[in-house]
Amino acid sequence: MSAKDSKKAEEQVRLCYSTWAQSYHADYYASAGAYPPVHQDIVRDVLKRSGARTLLDAGCGPASMLRSLTDLGLELYGFDLTPEMVTEARRVMSKLPGERLWVGSVTDQSAYGRCDYDAAICIGVLPHVPASADAAVVENLFHAVRPGGTVMLEARNELFALFTQNRYTYELIAQRLVPAGALGAEGAKALEALKQHFRMDLPPVRKGKSGEPGYDEVLSRTHNPFELRALFEGAGFRDVEVLFYHYHCLPPMFERELPELFRRQSVAMEDPRDWRGHFMASAFIVCGKRP
């Protein structure tokens, strides 16, 4: 993706979230219908074990994660791409000095403010970053923490598509697994026929609220946990670990048919180190330490 296209994608993401600031936390963290925010427990556990005293949230949104960490005695900082999100974060975190929450992009090294945080987290951001900028984000996070500091970077799990049996499965097969260009016309025909085996109408496309582009209408990528782990290790992180969350006890199309069973059994499966997370969890956090 060219620099111009990358800037355009970033602007679309900013527009997507511009009308979401006041309801985002309620929609994804506090709603009775939302899946429990189990990743908060993962982040809290890692932070407690790290002994961190200062924390940066790169892409903090409306302080969705920061507001859940105020009891840990941490000195908290955060920035976000969307000004409306920063305004809401400052309102929610009114006890923090206003300068500790600012507008900035995770792809811009200068946005991180300093390079001696004990820990840095980046949650819900990487899906909106162009593939060409993944390495820069990992490098920026590496340099944002002091030697011995901890970084946690969250991503949507590309391999989960192997379990969903919907259009995500087809797209993973057709775009990532099968060398379609080498199969010729017969191969293309076979791939087209493959669609009948999956629910191509699912999941529904998430649209915006007031004419702005929705989540599925802007750049919203998934990541391969093996590749992202390798990117961390290549950047110099040590003790790199992949921690899975938001498990699905059945392919997600069954959630509407069996809501109580689906939620109960999925939550019961939550174990960040279970190997089944590679396929049954829709998200993961890569955690590493700067030497």
Short mmCIF file of N, CA and C in Angstrom, two decimals, residues 126-289:
data_model
loop_
_atom_site.label_atom_id
_atom_site.label_comp_id
_atom_site.label_asym_id
_atom_site.label_seq_id
_atom_site.Cartn_x
_atom_site.Cartn_y
_atom_site.Cartn_z
N LEU A 126 -4.36 -2.93 15.63
CA LEU A 126 -3.61 -3.55 14.53
C LEU A 126 -4.48 -3.95 13.34
N PRO A 127 -5.75 -4.37 13.53
CA PRO A 127 -6.58 -4.68 12.36
C PRO A 127 -6.70 -3.53 11.38
N HIS A 128 -6.56 -2.30 11.86
CA HIS A 128 -6.74 -1.13 11.01
C HIS A 128 -5.42 -0.58 10.45
N VAL A 129 -4.35 -1.29 10.69
CA VAL A 129 -3.02 -0.86 10.22
C VAL A 129 -2.69 -1.59 8.92
N PRO A 130 -2.26 -0.88 7.88
CA PRO A 130 -1.87 -1.55 6.63
C PRO A 130 -0.76 -2.57 6.88
N ALA A 131 -0.77 -3.64 6.12
CA ALA A 131 0.24 -4.69 6.29
C ALA A 131 1.66 -4.12 6.19
N SER A 132 1.82 -3.14 5.34
CA SER A 132 3.15 -2.54 5.15
C SER A 132 3.65 -1.81 6.39
N ALA A 133 2.75 -1.52 7.35
CA ALA A 133 3.13 -0.78 8.55
C ALA A 133 3.19 -1.65 9.80
N ASP A 134 2.89 -2.94 9.68
CA ASP A 134 2.92 -3.83 10.85
C ASP A 134 4.27 -3.79 11.55
N ALA A 135 5.34 -3.93 10.79
CA ALA A 135 6.68 -3.96 11.37
C ALA A 135 7.01 -2.65 12.07
N ALA A 136 6.56 -1.52 11.50
CA ALA A 136 6.82 -0.22 12.12
C ALA A 136 6.12 -0.10 13.46
N VAL A 137 4.89 -0.60 13.55
CA VAL A 137 4.16 -0.55 14.82
C VAL A 137 4.88 -1.38 15.88
N VAL A 138 5.31 -2.58 15.51
CA VAL A 138 6.02 -3.43 16.46
C VAL A 138 7.32 -2.76 16.91
N GLU A 139 8.05 -2.15 15.97
CA GLU A 139 9.28 -1.44 16.31
C GLU A 139 8.99 -0.25 17.22
N ASN A 140 7.93 0.49 16.93
CA ASN A 140 7.58 1.65 17.75
C ASN A 140 7.27 1.22 19.19
N LEU A 141 6.54 0.12 19.34
CA LEU A 141 6.22 -0.38 20.67
C LEU A 141 7.48 -0.85 21.38
N PHE A 142 8.39 -1.49 20.64
CA PHE A 142 9.65 -1.96 21.21
C PHE A 142 10.43 -0.78 21.80
N HIS A 143 10.51 0.31 21.05
CA HIS A 143 11.31 1.46 21.49
C HIS A 143 10.57 2.35 22.50
N ALA A 144 9.26 2.10 22.67
CA ALA A 144 8.50 2.91 23.63
C ALA A 144 8.75 2.49 25.07
N VAL A 145 9.20 1.25 25.28
CA VAL A 145 9.41 0.76 26.65
C VAL A 145 10.90 0.72 26.97
N ARG A 146 11.19 0.78 28.24
CA ARG A 146 12.59 0.70 28.71
C ARG A 146 13.11 -0.73 28.53
N PRO A 147 14.42 -0.93 28.59
CA PRO A 147 14.94 -2.30 28.62
C PRO A 147 14.31 -3.08 29.78
N GLY A 148 13.81 -4.26 29.49
CA GLY A 148 13.08 -5.05 30.49
C GLY A 148 11.59 -4.78 30.48
N GLY A 149 11.17 -3.79 29.67
CA GLY A 149 9.76 -3.44 29.61
C GLY A 149 8.93 -4.46 28.84
N THR A 150 7.63 -4.45 29.10
CA THR A 150 6.70 -5.43 28.53
C THR A 150 5.79 -4.76 27.50
N VAL A 151 5.55 -5.46 26.39
CA VAL A 151 4.64 -4.99 25.35
C VAL A 151 3.59 -6.05 25.08
N MET A 152 2.33 -5.61 24.94
CA MET A 152 1.22 -6.49 24.56
C MET A 152 0.51 -5.89 23.35
N LEU A 153 0.45 -6.67 22.27
CA LEU A 153 -0.17 -6.23 21.02
C LEU A 153 -1.27 -7.22 20.66
N GLU A 154 -2.50 -6.71 20.50
CA GLU A 154 -3.66 -7.57 20.23
C GLU A 154 -3.98 -7.59 18.74
N ALA A 155 -4.51 -8.72 18.27
CA ALA A 155 -4.88 -8.86 16.86
C ALA A 155 -6.06 -9.81 16.72
N ARG A 156 -6.75 -9.70 15.59
CA ARG A 156 -7.80 -10.67 15.23
C ARG A 156 -7.12 -11.89 14.63
N ASN A 157 -7.60 -13.07 14.98
CA ASN A 157 -6.96 -14.32 14.62
C ASN A 157 -7.37 -14.79 13.23
N GLU A 158 -6.44 -14.75 12.28
CA GLU A 158 -6.71 -15.20 10.92
C GLU A 158 -7.08 -16.68 10.87
N LEU A 159 -6.46 -17.50 11.70
CA LEU A 159 -6.69 -18.94 11.67
C LEU A 159 -8.07 -19.33 12.18
N PHE A 160 -8.73 -18.44 12.90
CA PHE A 160 -10.09 -18.68 13.36
C PHE A 160 -11.03 -18.96 12.19
N ALA A 161 -10.69 -18.41 11.02
CA ALA A 161 -11.52 -18.60 9.83
C ALA A 161 -11.64 -20.08 9.45
N LEU A 162 -10.67 -20.90 9.83
CA LEU A 162 -10.76 -22.33 9.52
C LEU A 162 -11.89 -23.00 10.29
N PHE A 163 -12.36 -22.33 11.36
CA PHE A 163 -13.42 -22.89 12.21
C PHE A 163 -14.78 -22.29 11.92
N THR A 164 -14.84 -21.10 11.33
CA THR A 164 -16.10 -20.38 11.22
C THR A 164 -17.06 -20.95 10.19
N GLN A 165 -16.55 -21.57 9.13
CA GLN A 165 -17.38 -22.17 8.08
C GLN A 165 -18.29 -21.16 7.39
N ASN A 166 -17.81 -19.93 7.26
CA ASN A 166 -18.58 -18.88 6.58
C ASN A 166 -17.69 -18.23 5.51
N ARG A 167 -18.02 -16.99 5.11
CA ARG A 167 -17.24 -16.37 4.04
C ARG A 167 -15.78 -16.15 4.45
N TYR A 168 -15.51 -16.03 5.76
CA TYR A 168 -14.12 -15.91 6.20
C TYR A 168 -13.32 -17.16 5.85
N THR A 169 -13.95 -18.34 5.99
CA THR A 169 -13.27 -19.59 5.65
C THR A 169 -12.93 -19.63 4.18
N TYR A 170 -13.92 -19.27 3.37
CA TYR A 170 -13.68 -19.26 1.92
C TYR A 170 -12.56 -18.29 1.55
N GLU A 171 -12.59 -17.10 2.13
CA GLU A 171 -11.59 -16.09 1.79
C GLU A 171 -10.19 -16.53 2.20
N LEU A 172 -10.08 -17.20 3.36
CA LEU A 172 -8.77 -17.68 3.80
C LEU A 172 -8.24 -18.74 2.82
N ILE A 173 -9.13 -19.64 2.40
CA ILE A 173 -8.72 -20.69 1.47
C ILE A 173 -8.34 -20.09 0.11
N ALA A 174 -9.21 -19.23 -0.41
CA ALA A 174 -9.02 -18.69 -1.76
C ALA A 174 -7.90 -17.67 -1.86
N GLN A 175 -7.68 -16.93 -0.76
CA GLN A 175 -6.72 -15.83 -0.84
C GLN A 175 -5.37 -16.13 -0.18
N ARG A 176 -5.36 -17.07 0.77
CA ARG A 176 -4.12 -17.30 1.52
C ARG A 176 -3.57 -18.72 1.40
N LEU A 177 -4.44 -19.71 1.26
CA LEU A 177 -3.98 -21.09 1.29
C LEU A 177 -3.77 -21.71 -0.08
N VAL A 178 -4.64 -21.40 -1.01
CA VAL A 178 -4.58 -22.03 -2.33
C VAL A 178 -3.84 -21.13 -3.32
N PRO A 179 -2.85 -21.67 -4.04
CA PRO A 179 -2.14 -20.87 -5.06
C PRO A 179 -2.99 -20.72 -6.31
N ALA A 180 -4.05 -19.89 -6.19
CA ALA A 180 -5.05 -19.80 -7.25
C ALA A 180 -4.46 -19.46 -8.61
N GLY A 181 -3.45 -18.60 -8.63
CA GLY A 181 -2.87 -18.20 -9.90
C GLY A 181 -2.24 -19.35 -10.66
N ALA A 182 -1.83 -20.39 -9.95
CA ALA A 182 -1.17 -21.52 -10.60
C ALA A 182 -2.17 -22.61 -11.01
N LEU A 183 -3.42 -22.44 -10.65
CA LEU A 183 -4.41 -23.48 -10.91
C LEU A 183 -5.17 -23.27 -12.21
N GLY A 184 -5.05 -22.09 -12.78
CA GLY A 184 -5.70 -21.83 -14.05
C GLY A 184 -7.21 -21.75 -13.95
N ALA A 185 -7.87 -21.84 -15.11
CA ALA A 185 -9.32 -21.70 -15.18
C ALA A 185 -10.04 -22.81 -14.42
N GLU A 186 -9.52 -24.02 -14.49
CA GLU A 186 -10.16 -25.13 -13.78
C GLU A 186 -10.11 -24.93 -12.27
N GLY A 187 -8.96 -24.43 -11.79
CA GLY A 187 -8.82 -24.16 -10.37
C GLY A 187 -9.77 -23.06 -9.92
N ALA A 188 -9.88 -22.00 -10.74
CA ALA A 188 -10.79 -20.90 -10.41
C ALA A 188 -12.23 -21.39 -10.34
N LYS A 189 -12.57 -22.30 -11.23
CA LYS A 189 -13.92 -22.88 -11.23
C LYS A 189 -14.16 -23.70 -9.97
N ALA A 190 -13.14 -24.45 -9.56
CA ALA A 190 -13.26 -25.26 -8.35
C ALA A 190 -13.43 -24.38 -7.11
N LEU A 191 -12.69 -23.27 -7.06
CA LEU A 191 -12.81 -22.35 -5.94
C LEU A 191 -14.21 -21.72 -5.90
N GLU A 192 -14.73 -21.39 -7.06
CA GLU A 192 -16.09 -20.82 -7.11
C GLU A 192 -17.11 -21.84 -6.60
N ALA A 193 -16.93 -23.10 -6.97
CA ALA A 193 -17.84 -24.16 -6.51
C ALA A 193 -17.74 -24.38 -5.01
N LEU A 194 -16.57 -24.07 -4.46
CA LEU A 194 -16.34 -24.26 -3.03
C LEU A 194 -17.27 -23.40 -2.18
N LYS A 195 -17.72 -22.29 -2.72
CA LYS A 195 -18.57 -21.36 -1.97
C LYS A 195 -19.84 -22.03 -1.44
N GLN A 196 -20.35 -23.02 -2.18
CA GLN A 196 -21.60 -23.65 -1.77
C GLN A 196 -21.47 -24.43 -0.46
N HIS A 197 -20.25 -24.66 -0.02
CA HIS A 197 -20.03 -25.42 1.21
C HIS A 197 -19.97 -24.52 2.45
N PHE A 198 -20.01 -23.21 2.26
CA PHE A 198 -19.89 -22.29 3.38
C PHE A 198 -21.05 -21.30 3.40
N ARG A 199 -21.31 -20.72 4.57
CA ARG A 199 -22.34 -19.69 4.71
C ARG A 199 -21.74 -18.37 4.24
N MET A 200 -21.85 -18.11 2.96
CA MET A 200 -21.25 -16.91 2.39
C MET A 200 -21.98 -15.63 2.80
N ASP A 201 -23.18 -15.77 3.37
CA ASP A 201 -23.94 -14.60 3.82
C ASP A 201 -23.53 -14.17 5.24
N LEU A 202 -22.65 -14.93 5.86
CA LEU A 202 -22.24 -14.64 7.24
C LEU A 202 -20.72 -14.41 7.30
N PRO A 203 -20.29 -13.55 8.24
CA PRO A 203 -21.10 -12.71 9.11
C PRO A 203 -21.62 -11.49 8.35
N PRO A 204 -22.69 -10.85 8.86
CA PRO A 204 -23.20 -9.66 8.19
C PRO A 204 -22.17 -8.53 8.23
N VAL A 205 -22.17 -7.70 7.22
CA VAL A 205 -21.23 -6.59 7.15
C VAL A 205 -21.65 -5.50 8.14
N ARG A 206 -20.72 -5.11 9.02
CA ARG A 206 -21.00 -4.06 10.01
C ARG A 206 -20.83 -2.68 9.37
N LYS A 207 -21.90 -1.91 9.40
CA LYS A 207 -21.91 -0.59 8.76
C LYS A 207 -21.84 0.52 9.81
N GLY A 208 -21.61 1.75 9.34
CA GLY A 208 -21.53 2.90 10.23
C GLY A 208 -22.89 3.34 10.74
N LYS A 209 -22.87 4.31 11.65
CA LYS A 209 -24.10 4.75 12.30
C LYS A 209 -24.75 5.94 11.60
N SER A 210 -23.93 6.86 11.11
CA SER A 210 -24.47 8.12 10.59
C SER A 210 -23.90 8.46 9.22
N GLY A 211 -23.76 7.46 8.38
CA GLY A 211 -23.23 7.69 7.05
C GLY A 211 -21.74 7.49 6.94
N GLU A 212 -21.01 7.43 8.07
CA GLU A 212 -19.59 7.16 8.04
C GLU A 212 -19.36 5.67 7.77
N PRO A 213 -18.19 5.29 7.28
CA PRO A 213 -17.94 3.87 7.00
C PRO A 213 -17.94 3.04 8.28
N GLY A 214 -18.47 1.81 8.21
CA GLY A 214 -18.51 0.93 9.37
C GLY A 214 -17.25 0.08 9.47
N TYR A 215 -17.20 -0.75 10.52
CA TYR A 215 -16.00 -1.54 10.82
C TYR A 215 -15.57 -2.40 9.64
N ASP A 216 -16.52 -3.04 8.98
CA ASP A 216 -16.18 -3.92 7.87
C ASP A 216 -16.06 -3.19 6.54
N GLU A 217 -16.24 -1.86 6.58
CA GLU A 217 -16.11 -1.06 5.36
C GLU A 217 -14.80 -0.27 5.34
N VAL A 218 -14.03 -0.37 6.42
CA VAL A 218 -12.70 0.21 6.47
C VAL A 218 -11.71 -0.93 6.57
N LEU A 219 -10.43 -0.61 6.53
CA LEU A 219 -9.40 -1.63 6.66
C LEU A 219 -9.55 -2.32 8.02
N SER A 220 -9.81 -3.61 8.02
CA SER A 220 -9.99 -4.36 9.27
C SER A 220 -9.44 -5.77 9.07
N ARG A 221 -8.14 -5.90 9.18
CA ARG A 221 -7.43 -7.13 8.85
C ARG A 221 -7.40 -8.12 10.01
N THR A 222 -7.09 -9.37 9.65
CA THR A 222 -6.76 -10.38 10.64
C THR A 222 -5.27 -10.67 10.53
N HIS A 223 -4.73 -11.34 11.56
CA HIS A 223 -3.30 -11.65 11.57
C HIS A 223 -3.08 -13.11 11.95
N ASN A 224 -2.06 -13.68 11.35
CA ASN A 224 -1.66 -15.05 11.65
C ASN A 224 -0.79 -15.02 12.92
N PRO A 225 -1.19 -15.74 13.97
CA PRO A 225 -0.42 -15.69 15.23
C PRO A 225 1.02 -16.15 15.08
N PHE A 226 1.28 -17.11 14.18
CA PHE A 226 2.66 -17.55 13.96
C PHE A 226 3.50 -16.44 13.33
N GLU A 227 2.91 -15.73 12.38
CA GLU A 227 3.64 -14.66 11.70
C GLU A 227 3.87 -13.47 12.62
N LEU A 228 2.87 -13.12 13.44
CA LEU A 228 3.02 -11.97 14.32
C LEU A 228 4.04 -12.27 15.42
N ARG A 229 4.03 -13.50 15.90
CA ARG A 229 5.04 -13.89 16.88
C ARG A 229 6.44 -13.76 16.28
N ALA A 230 6.60 -14.22 15.05
CA ALA A 230 7.89 -14.13 14.38
C ALA A 230 8.30 -12.67 14.19
N LEU A 231 7.34 -11.78 13.93
CA LEU A 231 7.64 -10.36 13.78
C LEU A 231 8.16 -9.78 15.09
N PHE A 232 7.55 -10.20 16.21
CA PHE A 232 8.02 -9.77 17.54
C PHE A 232 9.46 -10.23 17.77
N GLU A 233 9.70 -11.49 17.49
CA GLU A 233 11.03 -12.04 17.72
C GLU A 233 12.06 -11.37 16.82
N GLY A 234 11.67 -11.08 15.57
CA GLY A 234 12.57 -10.40 14.66
C GLY A 234 12.90 -8.99 15.08
N ALA A 235 11.98 -8.35 15.82
CA ALA A 235 12.20 -6.99 16.30
C ALA A 235 13.10 -6.96 17.54
N GLY A 236 13.36 -8.14 18.11
CA GLY A 236 14.27 -8.20 19.26
C GLY A 236 13.61 -8.55 20.58
N PHE A 237 12.29 -8.74 20.58
CA PHE A 237 11.63 -9.11 21.83
C PHE A 237 12.08 -10.51 22.27
N ARG A 238 12.09 -10.74 23.58
CA ARG A 238 12.36 -12.07 24.12
C ARG A 238 11.15 -12.52 24.95
N ASP A 239 11.15 -13.80 25.31
CA ASP A 239 10.05 -14.39 26.09
C ASP A 239 8.70 -14.11 25.42
N VAL A 240 8.66 -14.23 24.10
CA VAL A 240 7.45 -13.93 23.34
C VAL A 240 6.43 -15.04 23.56
N GLU A 241 5.18 -14.63 23.79
CA GLU A 241 4.11 -15.57 24.06
C GLU A 241 2.85 -15.13 23.34
N VAL A 242 2.07 -16.08 22.83
CA VAL A 242 0.79 -15.79 22.19
C VAL A 242 -0.32 -16.24 23.14
N LEU A 243 -1.20 -15.31 23.50
CA LEU A 243 -2.27 -15.55 24.46
C LEU A 243 -3.62 -15.37 23.77
N PHE A 244 -4.39 -16.44 23.67
CA PHE A 244 -5.66 -16.43 22.93
C PHE A 244 -6.84 -16.07 23.83
N TYR A 245 -7.85 -15.43 23.22
CA TYR A 245 -9.08 -15.14 23.95
C TYR A 245 -10.27 -15.03 23.00
N HIS A 246 -11.45 -14.94 23.57
CA HIS A 246 -12.75 -14.94 22.89
C HIS A 246 -12.91 -16.24 22.10
N TYR A 247 -13.06 -17.31 22.89
CA TYR A 247 -13.26 -18.63 22.31
C TYR A 247 -14.69 -18.80 21.79
N HIS A 248 -14.87 -19.75 20.89
CA HIS A 248 -16.18 -20.10 20.34
C HIS A 248 -16.31 -21.62 20.43
N CYS A 249 -17.27 -22.09 21.23
CA CYS A 249 -17.40 -23.53 21.43
C CYS A 249 -17.95 -24.24 20.19
N LEU A 250 -18.58 -23.47 19.31
CA LEU A 250 -19.09 -23.96 18.03
C LEU A 250 -18.84 -22.88 16.99
N PRO A 251 -18.91 -23.19 15.70
CA PRO A 251 -18.83 -22.12 14.71
C PRO A 251 -19.86 -21.03 15.03
N PRO A 252 -19.51 -19.76 14.86
CA PRO A 252 -20.35 -18.66 15.34
C PRO A 252 -21.76 -18.62 14.79
N MET A 253 -22.04 -19.29 13.66
CA MET A 253 -23.39 -19.28 13.12
C MET A 253 -24.40 -19.94 14.06
N PHE A 254 -23.92 -20.74 15.03
CA PHE A 254 -24.81 -21.43 15.95
C PHE A 254 -25.15 -20.59 17.19
N GLU A 255 -24.51 -19.44 17.33
CA GLU A 255 -24.74 -18.62 18.52
C GLU A 255 -26.20 -18.17 18.60
N ARG A 256 -26.79 -17.81 17.47
CA ARG A 256 -28.18 -17.34 17.48
C ARG A 256 -29.14 -18.47 17.80
N GLU A 257 -28.82 -19.69 17.40
CA GLU A 257 -29.70 -20.83 17.65
C GLU A 257 -29.60 -21.34 19.09
N LEU A 258 -28.39 -21.25 19.67
CA LEU A 258 -28.15 -21.80 21.00
C LEU A 258 -27.44 -20.76 21.87
N PRO A 259 -28.07 -19.62 22.11
CA PRO A 259 -27.37 -18.51 22.75
C PRO A 259 -26.84 -18.81 24.16
N GLU A 260 -27.64 -19.45 25.00
CA GLU A 260 -27.20 -19.70 26.37
C GLU A 260 -26.07 -20.72 26.41
N LEU A 261 -26.25 -21.82 25.69
CA LEU A 261 -25.22 -22.85 25.62
C LEU A 261 -23.94 -22.29 25.02
N PHE A 262 -24.10 -21.54 23.94
CA PHE A 262 -22.95 -20.99 23.23
C PHE A 262 -22.12 -20.10 24.15
N ARG A 263 -22.78 -19.18 24.85
CA ARG A 263 -22.06 -18.26 25.73
C ARG A 263 -21.43 -19.00 26.91
N ARG A 264 -22.19 -19.86 27.54
CA ARG A 264 -21.70 -20.56 28.73
C ARG A 264 -20.48 -21.41 28.42
N GLN A 265 -20.56 -22.21 27.37
CA GLN A 265 -19.47 -23.11 27.05
C GLN A 265 -18.27 -22.38 26.46
N SER A 266 -18.51 -21.31 25.74
CA SER A 266 -17.40 -20.54 25.18
C SER A 266 -16.59 -19.89 26.30
N VAL A 267 -17.28 -19.27 27.25
CA VAL A 267 -16.58 -18.65 28.39
C VAL A 267 -15.83 -19.71 29.19
N ALA A 268 -16.43 -20.89 29.33
CA ALA A 268 -15.78 -21.96 30.08
C ALA A 268 -14.48 -22.41 29.41
N MET A 269 -14.37 -22.21 28.11
CA MET A 269 -13.17 -22.61 27.38
C MET A 269 -12.02 -21.64 27.54
N GLU A 270 -12.28 -20.43 28.01
CA GLU A 270 -11.26 -19.38 28.02
C GLU A 270 -9.99 -19.83 28.76
N ASP A 271 -8.95 -20.00 28.02
CA ASP A 271 -7.63 -20.34 28.53
C ASP A 271 -6.63 -19.81 27.52
N PRO A 272 -5.91 -18.75 27.84
CA PRO A 272 -5.05 -18.10 26.85
C PRO A 272 -3.96 -18.99 26.28
N ARG A 273 -3.67 -20.11 26.95
CA ARG A 273 -2.58 -20.97 26.49
C ARG A 273 -3.07 -22.30 25.93
N ASP A 274 -4.36 -22.46 25.73
CA ASP A 274 -4.91 -23.69 25.15
C ASP A 274 -4.59 -23.73 23.66
N TRP A 275 -4.04 -24.84 23.15
CA TRP A 275 -3.67 -24.93 21.74
C TRP A 275 -4.86 -24.74 20.82
N ARG A 276 -6.08 -25.06 21.32
CA ARG A 276 -7.27 -24.90 20.49
C ARG A 276 -7.55 -23.44 20.17
N GLY A 277 -6.94 -22.54 20.93
CA GLY A 277 -7.10 -21.12 20.66
C GLY A 277 -6.64 -20.72 19.27
N HIS A 278 -5.69 -21.46 18.71
CA HIS A 278 -5.24 -21.16 17.35
C HIS A 278 -6.40 -21.17 16.35
N PHE A 279 -7.44 -21.95 16.64
CA PHE A 279 -8.54 -22.12 15.70
C PHE A 279 -9.90 -21.70 16.26
N MET A 280 -10.09 -21.77 17.57
CA MET A 280 -11.41 -21.53 18.17
C MET A 280 -11.52 -20.19 18.86
N ALA A 281 -10.44 -19.43 18.93
CA ALA A 281 -10.48 -18.10 19.51
C ALA A 281 -10.35 -17.06 18.40
N SER A 282 -11.16 -16.03 18.47
CA SER A 282 -11.17 -15.05 17.39
C SER A 282 -10.13 -13.95 17.55
N ALA A 283 -9.44 -13.93 18.69
CA ALA A 283 -8.45 -12.89 18.91
C ALA A 283 -7.31 -13.42 19.77
N PHE A 284 -6.19 -12.69 19.76
CA PHE A 284 -5.06 -13.08 20.57
C PHE A 284 -4.20 -11.86 20.89
N ILE A 285 -3.37 -12.01 21.89
CA ILE A 285 -2.43 -10.97 22.30
C ILE A 285 -1.02 -11.54 22.24
N VAL A 286 -0.13 -10.88 21.53
CA VAL A 286 1.27 -11.26 21.54
C VAL A 286 1.97 -10.42 22.61
N CYS A 287 2.67 -11.10 23.49
CA CYS A 287 3.32 -10.46 24.62
C CYS A 287 4.82 -10.73 24.55
N GLY A 288 5.63 -9.72 24.79
CA GLY A 288 7.07 -9.90 24.78
C GLY A 288 7.76 -8.84 25.62
N LYS A 289 9.02 -9.11 25.93
CA LYS A 289 9.83 -8.19 26.72
C LYS A 289 10.98 -7.63 25.90
#
